PDB file of C-alpha atoms in Angstrom:
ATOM      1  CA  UNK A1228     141.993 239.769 198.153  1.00  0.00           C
ATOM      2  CA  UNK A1229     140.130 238.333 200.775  1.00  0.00           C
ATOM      3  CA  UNK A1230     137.352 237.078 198.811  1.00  0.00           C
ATOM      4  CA  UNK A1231     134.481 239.250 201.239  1.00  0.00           C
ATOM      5  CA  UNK A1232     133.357 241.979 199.361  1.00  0.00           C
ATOM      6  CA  UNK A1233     131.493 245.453 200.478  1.00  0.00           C
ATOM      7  CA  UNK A1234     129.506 248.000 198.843  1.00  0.00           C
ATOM      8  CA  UNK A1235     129.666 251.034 198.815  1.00  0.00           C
ATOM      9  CA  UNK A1236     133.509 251.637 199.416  1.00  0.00           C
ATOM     10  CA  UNK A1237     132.526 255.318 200.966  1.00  0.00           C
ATOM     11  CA  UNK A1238     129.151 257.094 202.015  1.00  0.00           C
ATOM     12  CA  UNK A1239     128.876 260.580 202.735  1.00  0.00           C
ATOM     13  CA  UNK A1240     125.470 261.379 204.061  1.00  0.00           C
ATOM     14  CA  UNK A1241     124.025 263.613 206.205  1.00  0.00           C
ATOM     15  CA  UNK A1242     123.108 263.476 210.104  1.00  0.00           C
ATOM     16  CA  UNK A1243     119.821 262.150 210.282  1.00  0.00           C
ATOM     17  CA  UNK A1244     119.782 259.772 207.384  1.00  0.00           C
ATOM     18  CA  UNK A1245     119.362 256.513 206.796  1.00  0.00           C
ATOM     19  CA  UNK A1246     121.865 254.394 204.840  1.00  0.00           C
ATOM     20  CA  UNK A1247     122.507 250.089 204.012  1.00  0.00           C
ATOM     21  CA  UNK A1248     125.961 248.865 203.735  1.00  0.00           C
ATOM     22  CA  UNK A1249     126.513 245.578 201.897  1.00  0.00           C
ATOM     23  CA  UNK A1250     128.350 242.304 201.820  1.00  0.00           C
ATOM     24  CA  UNK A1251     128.811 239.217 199.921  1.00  0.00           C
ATOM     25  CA  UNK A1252     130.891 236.609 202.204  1.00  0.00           C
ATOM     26  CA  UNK A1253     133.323 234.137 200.712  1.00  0.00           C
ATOM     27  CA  UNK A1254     132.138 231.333 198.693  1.00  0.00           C
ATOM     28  CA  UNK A1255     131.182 228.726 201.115  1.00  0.00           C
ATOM     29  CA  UNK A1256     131.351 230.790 204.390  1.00  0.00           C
ATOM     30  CA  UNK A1257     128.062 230.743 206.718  1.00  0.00           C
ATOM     31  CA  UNK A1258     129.251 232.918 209.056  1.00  0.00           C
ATOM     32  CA  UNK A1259     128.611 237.039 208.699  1.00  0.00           C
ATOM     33  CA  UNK A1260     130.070 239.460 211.027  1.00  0.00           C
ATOM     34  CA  UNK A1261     129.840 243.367 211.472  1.00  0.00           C
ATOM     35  CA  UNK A1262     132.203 245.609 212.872  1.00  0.00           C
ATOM     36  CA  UNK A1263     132.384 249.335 213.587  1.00  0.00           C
ATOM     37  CA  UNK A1264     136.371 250.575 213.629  1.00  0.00           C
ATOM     38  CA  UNK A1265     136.422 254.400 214.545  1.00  0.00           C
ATOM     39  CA  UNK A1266     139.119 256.333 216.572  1.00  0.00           C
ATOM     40  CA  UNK A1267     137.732 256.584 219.945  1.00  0.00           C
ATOM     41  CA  UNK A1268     136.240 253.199 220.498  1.00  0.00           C
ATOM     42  CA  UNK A1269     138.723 251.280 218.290  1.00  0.00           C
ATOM     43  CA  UNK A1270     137.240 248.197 216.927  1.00  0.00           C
ATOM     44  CA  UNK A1271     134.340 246.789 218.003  1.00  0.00           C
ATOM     45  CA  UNK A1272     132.017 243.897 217.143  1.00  0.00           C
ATOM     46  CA  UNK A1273     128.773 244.582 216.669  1.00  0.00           C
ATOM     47  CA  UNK A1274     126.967 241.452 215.397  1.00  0.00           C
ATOM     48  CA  UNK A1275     126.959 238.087 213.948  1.00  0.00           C
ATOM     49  CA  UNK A1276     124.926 235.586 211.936  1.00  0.00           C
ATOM     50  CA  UNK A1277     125.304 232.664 211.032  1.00  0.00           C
ATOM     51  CA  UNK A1278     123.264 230.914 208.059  1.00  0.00           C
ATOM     52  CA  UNK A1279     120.625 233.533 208.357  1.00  0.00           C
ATOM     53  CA  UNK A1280     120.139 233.420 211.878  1.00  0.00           C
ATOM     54  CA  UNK A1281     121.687 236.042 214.260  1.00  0.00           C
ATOM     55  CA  UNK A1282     123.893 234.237 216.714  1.00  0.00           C
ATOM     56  CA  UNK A1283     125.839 236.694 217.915  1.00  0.00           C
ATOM     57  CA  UNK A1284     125.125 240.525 219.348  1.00  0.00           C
ATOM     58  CA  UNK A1285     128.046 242.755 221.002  1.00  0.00           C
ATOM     59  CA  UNK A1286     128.437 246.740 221.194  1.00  0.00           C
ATOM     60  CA  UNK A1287     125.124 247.198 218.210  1.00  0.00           C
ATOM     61  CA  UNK A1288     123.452 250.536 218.899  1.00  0.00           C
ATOM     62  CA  UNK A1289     119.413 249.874 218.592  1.00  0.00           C
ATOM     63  CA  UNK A1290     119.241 252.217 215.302  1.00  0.00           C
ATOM     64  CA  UNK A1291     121.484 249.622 213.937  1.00  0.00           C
ATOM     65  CA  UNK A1292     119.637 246.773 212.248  1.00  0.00           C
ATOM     66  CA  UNK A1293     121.434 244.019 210.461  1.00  0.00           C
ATOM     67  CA  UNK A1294     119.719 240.603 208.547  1.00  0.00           C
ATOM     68  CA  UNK A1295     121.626 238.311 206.244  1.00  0.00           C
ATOM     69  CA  UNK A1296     119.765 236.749 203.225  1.00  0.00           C
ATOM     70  CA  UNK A1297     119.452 233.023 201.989  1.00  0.00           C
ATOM     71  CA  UNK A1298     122.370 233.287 199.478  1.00  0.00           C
ATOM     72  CA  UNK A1299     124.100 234.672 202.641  1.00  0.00           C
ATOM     73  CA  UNK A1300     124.775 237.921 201.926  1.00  0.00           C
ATOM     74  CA  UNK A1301     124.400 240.478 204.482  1.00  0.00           C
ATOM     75  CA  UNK A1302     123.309 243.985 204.790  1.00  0.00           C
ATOM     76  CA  UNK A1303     123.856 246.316 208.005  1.00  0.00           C
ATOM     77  CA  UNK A1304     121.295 249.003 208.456  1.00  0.00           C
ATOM     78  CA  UNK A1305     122.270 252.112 210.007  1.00  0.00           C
ATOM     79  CA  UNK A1306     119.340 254.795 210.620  1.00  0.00           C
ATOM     80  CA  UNK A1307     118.772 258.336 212.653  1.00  0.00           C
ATOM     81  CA  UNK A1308     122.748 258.590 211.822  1.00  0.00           C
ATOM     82  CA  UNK A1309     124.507 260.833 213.928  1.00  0.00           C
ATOM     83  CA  UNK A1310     127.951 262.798 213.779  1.00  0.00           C
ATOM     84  CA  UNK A1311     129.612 259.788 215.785  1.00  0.00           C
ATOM     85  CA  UNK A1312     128.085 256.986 213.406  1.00  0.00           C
ATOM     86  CA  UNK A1313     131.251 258.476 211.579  1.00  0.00           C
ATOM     87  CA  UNK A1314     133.414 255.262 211.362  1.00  0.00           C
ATOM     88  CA  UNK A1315     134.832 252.666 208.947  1.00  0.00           C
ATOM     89  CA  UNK A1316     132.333 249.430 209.044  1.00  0.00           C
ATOM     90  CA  UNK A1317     133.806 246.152 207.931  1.00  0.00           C
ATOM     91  CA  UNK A1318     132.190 242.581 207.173  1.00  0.00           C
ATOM     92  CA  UNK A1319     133.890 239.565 208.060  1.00  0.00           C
ATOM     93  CA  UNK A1320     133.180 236.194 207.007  1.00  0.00           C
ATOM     94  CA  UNK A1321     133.980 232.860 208.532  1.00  0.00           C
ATOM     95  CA  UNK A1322     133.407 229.289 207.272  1.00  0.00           C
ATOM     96  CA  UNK A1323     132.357 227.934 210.900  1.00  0.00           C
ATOM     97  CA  UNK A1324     131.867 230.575 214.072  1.00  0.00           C
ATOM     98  CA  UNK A1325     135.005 231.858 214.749  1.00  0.00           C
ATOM     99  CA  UNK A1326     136.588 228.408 215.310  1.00  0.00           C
ATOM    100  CA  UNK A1327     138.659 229.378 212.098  1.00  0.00           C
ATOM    101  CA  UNK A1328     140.174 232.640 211.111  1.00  0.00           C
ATOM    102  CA  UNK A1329     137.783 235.673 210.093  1.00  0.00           C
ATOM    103  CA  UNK A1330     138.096 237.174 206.860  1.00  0.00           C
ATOM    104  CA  UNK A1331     137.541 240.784 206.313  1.00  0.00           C
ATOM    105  CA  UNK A1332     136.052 242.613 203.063  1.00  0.00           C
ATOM    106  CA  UNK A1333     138.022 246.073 202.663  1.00  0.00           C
ATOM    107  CA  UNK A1334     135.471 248.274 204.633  1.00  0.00           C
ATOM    108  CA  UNK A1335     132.927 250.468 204.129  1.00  0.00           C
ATOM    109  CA  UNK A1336     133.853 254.546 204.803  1.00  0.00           C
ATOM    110  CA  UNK A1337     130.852 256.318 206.791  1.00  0.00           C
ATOM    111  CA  UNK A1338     131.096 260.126 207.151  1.00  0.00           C
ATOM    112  CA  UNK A1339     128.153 261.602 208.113  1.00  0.00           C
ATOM    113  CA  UNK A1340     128.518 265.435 208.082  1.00  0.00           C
TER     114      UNK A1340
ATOM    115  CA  UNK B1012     135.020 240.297 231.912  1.00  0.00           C
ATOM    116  CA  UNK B1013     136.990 239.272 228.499  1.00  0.00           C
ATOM    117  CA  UNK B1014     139.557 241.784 227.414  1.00  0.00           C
ATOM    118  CA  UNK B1015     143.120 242.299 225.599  1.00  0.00           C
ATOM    119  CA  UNK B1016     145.687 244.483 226.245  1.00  0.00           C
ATOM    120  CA  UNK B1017     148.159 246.129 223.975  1.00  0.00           C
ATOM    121  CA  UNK B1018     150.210 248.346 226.244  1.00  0.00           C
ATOM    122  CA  UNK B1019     152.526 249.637 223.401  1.00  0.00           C
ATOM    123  CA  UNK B1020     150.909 252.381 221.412  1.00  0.00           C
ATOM    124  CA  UNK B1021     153.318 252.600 218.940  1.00  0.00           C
ATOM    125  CA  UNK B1022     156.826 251.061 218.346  1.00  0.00           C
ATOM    126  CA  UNK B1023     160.167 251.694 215.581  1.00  0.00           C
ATOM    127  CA  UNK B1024     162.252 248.416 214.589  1.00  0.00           C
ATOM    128  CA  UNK B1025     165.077 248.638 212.701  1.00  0.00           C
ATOM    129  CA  UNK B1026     164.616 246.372 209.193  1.00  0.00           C
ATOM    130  CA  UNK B1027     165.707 242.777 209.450  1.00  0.00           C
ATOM    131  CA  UNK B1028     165.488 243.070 213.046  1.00  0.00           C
ATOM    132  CA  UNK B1029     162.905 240.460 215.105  1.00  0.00           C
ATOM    133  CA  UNK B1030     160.139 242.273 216.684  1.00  0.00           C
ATOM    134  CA  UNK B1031     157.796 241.597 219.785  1.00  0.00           C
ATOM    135  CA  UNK B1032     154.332 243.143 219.742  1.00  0.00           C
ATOM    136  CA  UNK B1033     152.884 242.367 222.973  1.00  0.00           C
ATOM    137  CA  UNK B1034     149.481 241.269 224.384  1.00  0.00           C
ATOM    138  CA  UNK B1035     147.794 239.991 227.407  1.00  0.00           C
ATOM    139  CA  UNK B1036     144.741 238.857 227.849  1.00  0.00           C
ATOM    140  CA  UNK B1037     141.466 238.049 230.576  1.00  0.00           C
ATOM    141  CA  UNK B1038     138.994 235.405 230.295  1.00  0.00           C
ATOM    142  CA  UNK B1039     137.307 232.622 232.632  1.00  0.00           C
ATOM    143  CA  UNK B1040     136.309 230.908 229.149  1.00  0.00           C
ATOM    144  CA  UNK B1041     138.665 227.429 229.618  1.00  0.00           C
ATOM    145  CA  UNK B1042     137.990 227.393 225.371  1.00  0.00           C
ATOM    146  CA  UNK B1043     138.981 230.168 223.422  1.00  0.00           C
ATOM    147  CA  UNK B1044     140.844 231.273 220.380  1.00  0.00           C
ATOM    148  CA  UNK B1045     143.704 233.493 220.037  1.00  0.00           C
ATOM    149  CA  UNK B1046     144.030 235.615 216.781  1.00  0.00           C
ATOM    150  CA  UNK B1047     146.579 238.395 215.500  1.00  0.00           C
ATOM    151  CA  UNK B1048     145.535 240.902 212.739  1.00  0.00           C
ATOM    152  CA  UNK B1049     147.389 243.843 210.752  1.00  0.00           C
ATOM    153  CA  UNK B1050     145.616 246.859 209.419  1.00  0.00           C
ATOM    154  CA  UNK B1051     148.000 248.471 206.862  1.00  0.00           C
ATOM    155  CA  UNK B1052     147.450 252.081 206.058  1.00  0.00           C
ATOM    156  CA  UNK B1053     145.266 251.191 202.873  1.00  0.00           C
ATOM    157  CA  UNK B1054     143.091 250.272 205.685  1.00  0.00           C
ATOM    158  CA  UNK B1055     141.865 246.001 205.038  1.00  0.00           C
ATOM    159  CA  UNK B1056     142.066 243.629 207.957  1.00  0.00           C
ATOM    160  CA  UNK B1057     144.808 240.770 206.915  1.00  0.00           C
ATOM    161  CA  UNK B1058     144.649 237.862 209.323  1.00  0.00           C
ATOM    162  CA  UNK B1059     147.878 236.715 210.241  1.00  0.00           C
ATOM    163  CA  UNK B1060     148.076 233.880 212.921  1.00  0.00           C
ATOM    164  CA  UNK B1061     146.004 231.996 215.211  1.00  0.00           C
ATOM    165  CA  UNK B1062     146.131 229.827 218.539  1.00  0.00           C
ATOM    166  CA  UNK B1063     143.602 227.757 220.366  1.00  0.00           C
ATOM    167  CA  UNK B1064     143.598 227.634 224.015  1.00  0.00           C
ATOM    168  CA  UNK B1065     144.160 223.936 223.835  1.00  0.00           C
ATOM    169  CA  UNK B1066     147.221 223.802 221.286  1.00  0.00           C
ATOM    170  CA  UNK B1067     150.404 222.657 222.760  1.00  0.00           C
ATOM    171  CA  UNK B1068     152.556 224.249 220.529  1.00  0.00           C
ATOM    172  CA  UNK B1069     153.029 227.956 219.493  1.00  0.00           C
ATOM    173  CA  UNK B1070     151.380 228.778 216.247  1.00  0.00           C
ATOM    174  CA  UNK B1071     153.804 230.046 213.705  1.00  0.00           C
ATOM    175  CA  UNK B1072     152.865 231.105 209.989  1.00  0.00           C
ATOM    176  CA  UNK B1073     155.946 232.097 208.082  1.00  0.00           C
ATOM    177  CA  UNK B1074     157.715 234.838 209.556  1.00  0.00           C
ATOM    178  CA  UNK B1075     154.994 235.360 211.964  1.00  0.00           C
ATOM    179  CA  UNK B1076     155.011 233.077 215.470  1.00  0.00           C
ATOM    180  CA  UNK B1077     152.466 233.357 218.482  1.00  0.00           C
ATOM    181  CA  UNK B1078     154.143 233.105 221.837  1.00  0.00           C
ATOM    182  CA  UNK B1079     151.534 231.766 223.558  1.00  0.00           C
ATOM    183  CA  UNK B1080     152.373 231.602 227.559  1.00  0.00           C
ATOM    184  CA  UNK B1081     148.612 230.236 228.587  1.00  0.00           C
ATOM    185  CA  UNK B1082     149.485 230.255 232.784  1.00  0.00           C
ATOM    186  CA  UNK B1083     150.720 234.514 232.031  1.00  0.00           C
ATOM    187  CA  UNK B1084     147.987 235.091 229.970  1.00  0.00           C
ATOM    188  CA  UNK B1085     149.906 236.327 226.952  1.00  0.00           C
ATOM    189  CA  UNK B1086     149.903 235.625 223.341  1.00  0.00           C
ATOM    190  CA  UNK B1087     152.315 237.813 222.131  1.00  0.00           C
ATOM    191  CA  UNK B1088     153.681 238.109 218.044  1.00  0.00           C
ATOM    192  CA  UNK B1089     156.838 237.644 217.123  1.00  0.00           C
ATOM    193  CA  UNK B1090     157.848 238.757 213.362  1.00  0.00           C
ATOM    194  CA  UNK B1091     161.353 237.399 212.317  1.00  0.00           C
ATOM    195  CA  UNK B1092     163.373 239.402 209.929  1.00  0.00           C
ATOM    196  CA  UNK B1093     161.436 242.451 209.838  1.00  0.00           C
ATOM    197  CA  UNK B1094     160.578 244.206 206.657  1.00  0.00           C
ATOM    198  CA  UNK B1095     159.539 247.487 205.207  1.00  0.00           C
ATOM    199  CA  UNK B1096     155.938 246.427 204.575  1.00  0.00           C
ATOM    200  CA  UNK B1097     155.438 245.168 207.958  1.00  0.00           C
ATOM    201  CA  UNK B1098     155.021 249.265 208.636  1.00  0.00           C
ATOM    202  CA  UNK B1099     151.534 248.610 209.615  1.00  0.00           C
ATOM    203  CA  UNK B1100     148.954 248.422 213.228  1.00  0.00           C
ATOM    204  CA  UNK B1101     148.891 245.199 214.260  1.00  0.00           C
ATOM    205  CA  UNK B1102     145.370 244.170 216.275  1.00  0.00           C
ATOM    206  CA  UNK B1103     145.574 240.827 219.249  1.00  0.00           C
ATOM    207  CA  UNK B1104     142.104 239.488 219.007  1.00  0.00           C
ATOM    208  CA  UNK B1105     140.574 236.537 221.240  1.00  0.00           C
ATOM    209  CA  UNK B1106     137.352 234.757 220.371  1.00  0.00           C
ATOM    210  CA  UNK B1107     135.087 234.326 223.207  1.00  0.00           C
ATOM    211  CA  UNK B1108     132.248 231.427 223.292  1.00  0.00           C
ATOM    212  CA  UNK B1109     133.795 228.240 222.464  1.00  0.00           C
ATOM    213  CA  UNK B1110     133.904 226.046 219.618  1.00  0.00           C
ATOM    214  CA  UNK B1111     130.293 227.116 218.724  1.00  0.00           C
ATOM    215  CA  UNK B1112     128.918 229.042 215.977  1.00  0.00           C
ATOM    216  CA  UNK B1113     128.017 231.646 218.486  1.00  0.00           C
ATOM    217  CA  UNK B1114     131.083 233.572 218.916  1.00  0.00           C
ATOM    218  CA  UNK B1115     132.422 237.098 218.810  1.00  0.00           C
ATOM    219  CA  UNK B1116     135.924 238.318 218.659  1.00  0.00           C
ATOM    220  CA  UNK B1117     137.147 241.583 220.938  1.00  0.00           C
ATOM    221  CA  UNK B1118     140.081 243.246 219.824  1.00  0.00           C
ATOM    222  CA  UNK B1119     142.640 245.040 221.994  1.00  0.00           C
ATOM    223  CA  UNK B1120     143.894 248.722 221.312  1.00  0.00           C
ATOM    224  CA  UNK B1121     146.708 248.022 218.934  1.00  0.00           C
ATOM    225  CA  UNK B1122     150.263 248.574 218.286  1.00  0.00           C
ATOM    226  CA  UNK B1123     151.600 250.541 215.496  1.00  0.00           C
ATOM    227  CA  UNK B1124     154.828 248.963 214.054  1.00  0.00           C
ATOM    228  CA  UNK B1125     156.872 251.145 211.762  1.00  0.00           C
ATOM    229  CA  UNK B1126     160.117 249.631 210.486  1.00  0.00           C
ATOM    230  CA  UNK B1127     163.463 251.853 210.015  1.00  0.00           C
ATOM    231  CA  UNK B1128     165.332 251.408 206.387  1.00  0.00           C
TER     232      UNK B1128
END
């Protein structure tokens, strides 16, 4: 147990839709990131913030939305889904940037039929 | 352009055997991080090893060492002793931005490892 959890585990929903995935970072850990695994574009980072403050932005689609909270949690929007938003979305958390390992909650499961 | 490269898809090791998962990678960042990751079937991220840019010596956690050849540009795993529940995908990862809160990690391809009884 990695000590990063995420909510829901899975989400079925339909195209069109919009849906929030959740997660709580370690104890401790400042750092939030999002990332999108699916099977044709493998695993890619989509964004990062870091004591509330985004910091970091990489492949993050602009129907995508993402904020973390003052008792750090984060939450990744995802709106206007699509058949391709299909994909398993994890939530790391680090203590200081990436200087230090990243550790992953167990993933969220997107299909969107 | 940062990237990593994981040229084998998929490999079979025979158990207790040492195993080599490859990776090479591209920056023109003089500070970066190198990281190695395996994704089980059950699907969670486990972090396994990591090696700054600047560290002399190989990284080695366990059964799990980073060959880290910084002038090739490769920072490849070695597993001693292979096991039955190293059966897994294995991810080479590399932190771009420097020792800043600011960074990102891009992941290569990935090599599936499944070990032979």
């Amino acid at each position: 147990d990695s000590g990063v959890t995420q909510t829901p585990k899975h989400l079925i929903t339909a195209t069109g839709q919009r849906v929030t995935l959740r997660c709580s970072p370690r104890s401790g850990d400042l750092s939030v990131y999002w990332y999108q695994q699916s099977l044709d574009q493998g695993l890619q980072f989509l964004i990062q913030y870091y004591n509330g403050e985004e910091r970091a932005k990489g492949n993050i689609l602009e129907r995508f939305s993402a904020q973390q909270f003052p008792d750090l949690h984060s939450e990744l929007n995802l709106s206007s889904l699509e058949l391709g938003d299909s994909a398993l979305y994890f939530c790391a958390s680090s203590a200081r940037g990436s200087i230090h390992e990243q550790f992953f909650g167990p993933g969220t499961r997107l299909t969107v039929l | 352009a940062q990237k990593i490269t994981q040229t084998q898809p998929g490999m079979f090791v025979q158990e207790k055997e040492a195993v080599t998962l490859d990776c090479t990678y591209d920056t023109s960042d003089q500070s970066y991080g190198l990281f190695w990751y395996k994704q089980p079937s059950s699907g969670e991220m486990i972090f396994l090893i990591y090696q700054g840019s600047y560290d002399e010596q190989n990284a080695t956690e366990g059964r799990y060492s980073l060959n880290f050849q910084k002038a090739r540009k490769s920072a490849n795993l070695v597993i001693s002793a292979s096991q039955l529940g190293d059966s897994a995908m294995y991810f080479c990862a590399m932190r771009e931005g420097g020792y800043s809160s600011a960074s990102k990690i891009i992941f290569g391809s990935g090599t599936r490892l499944s070990i032979r009884p």
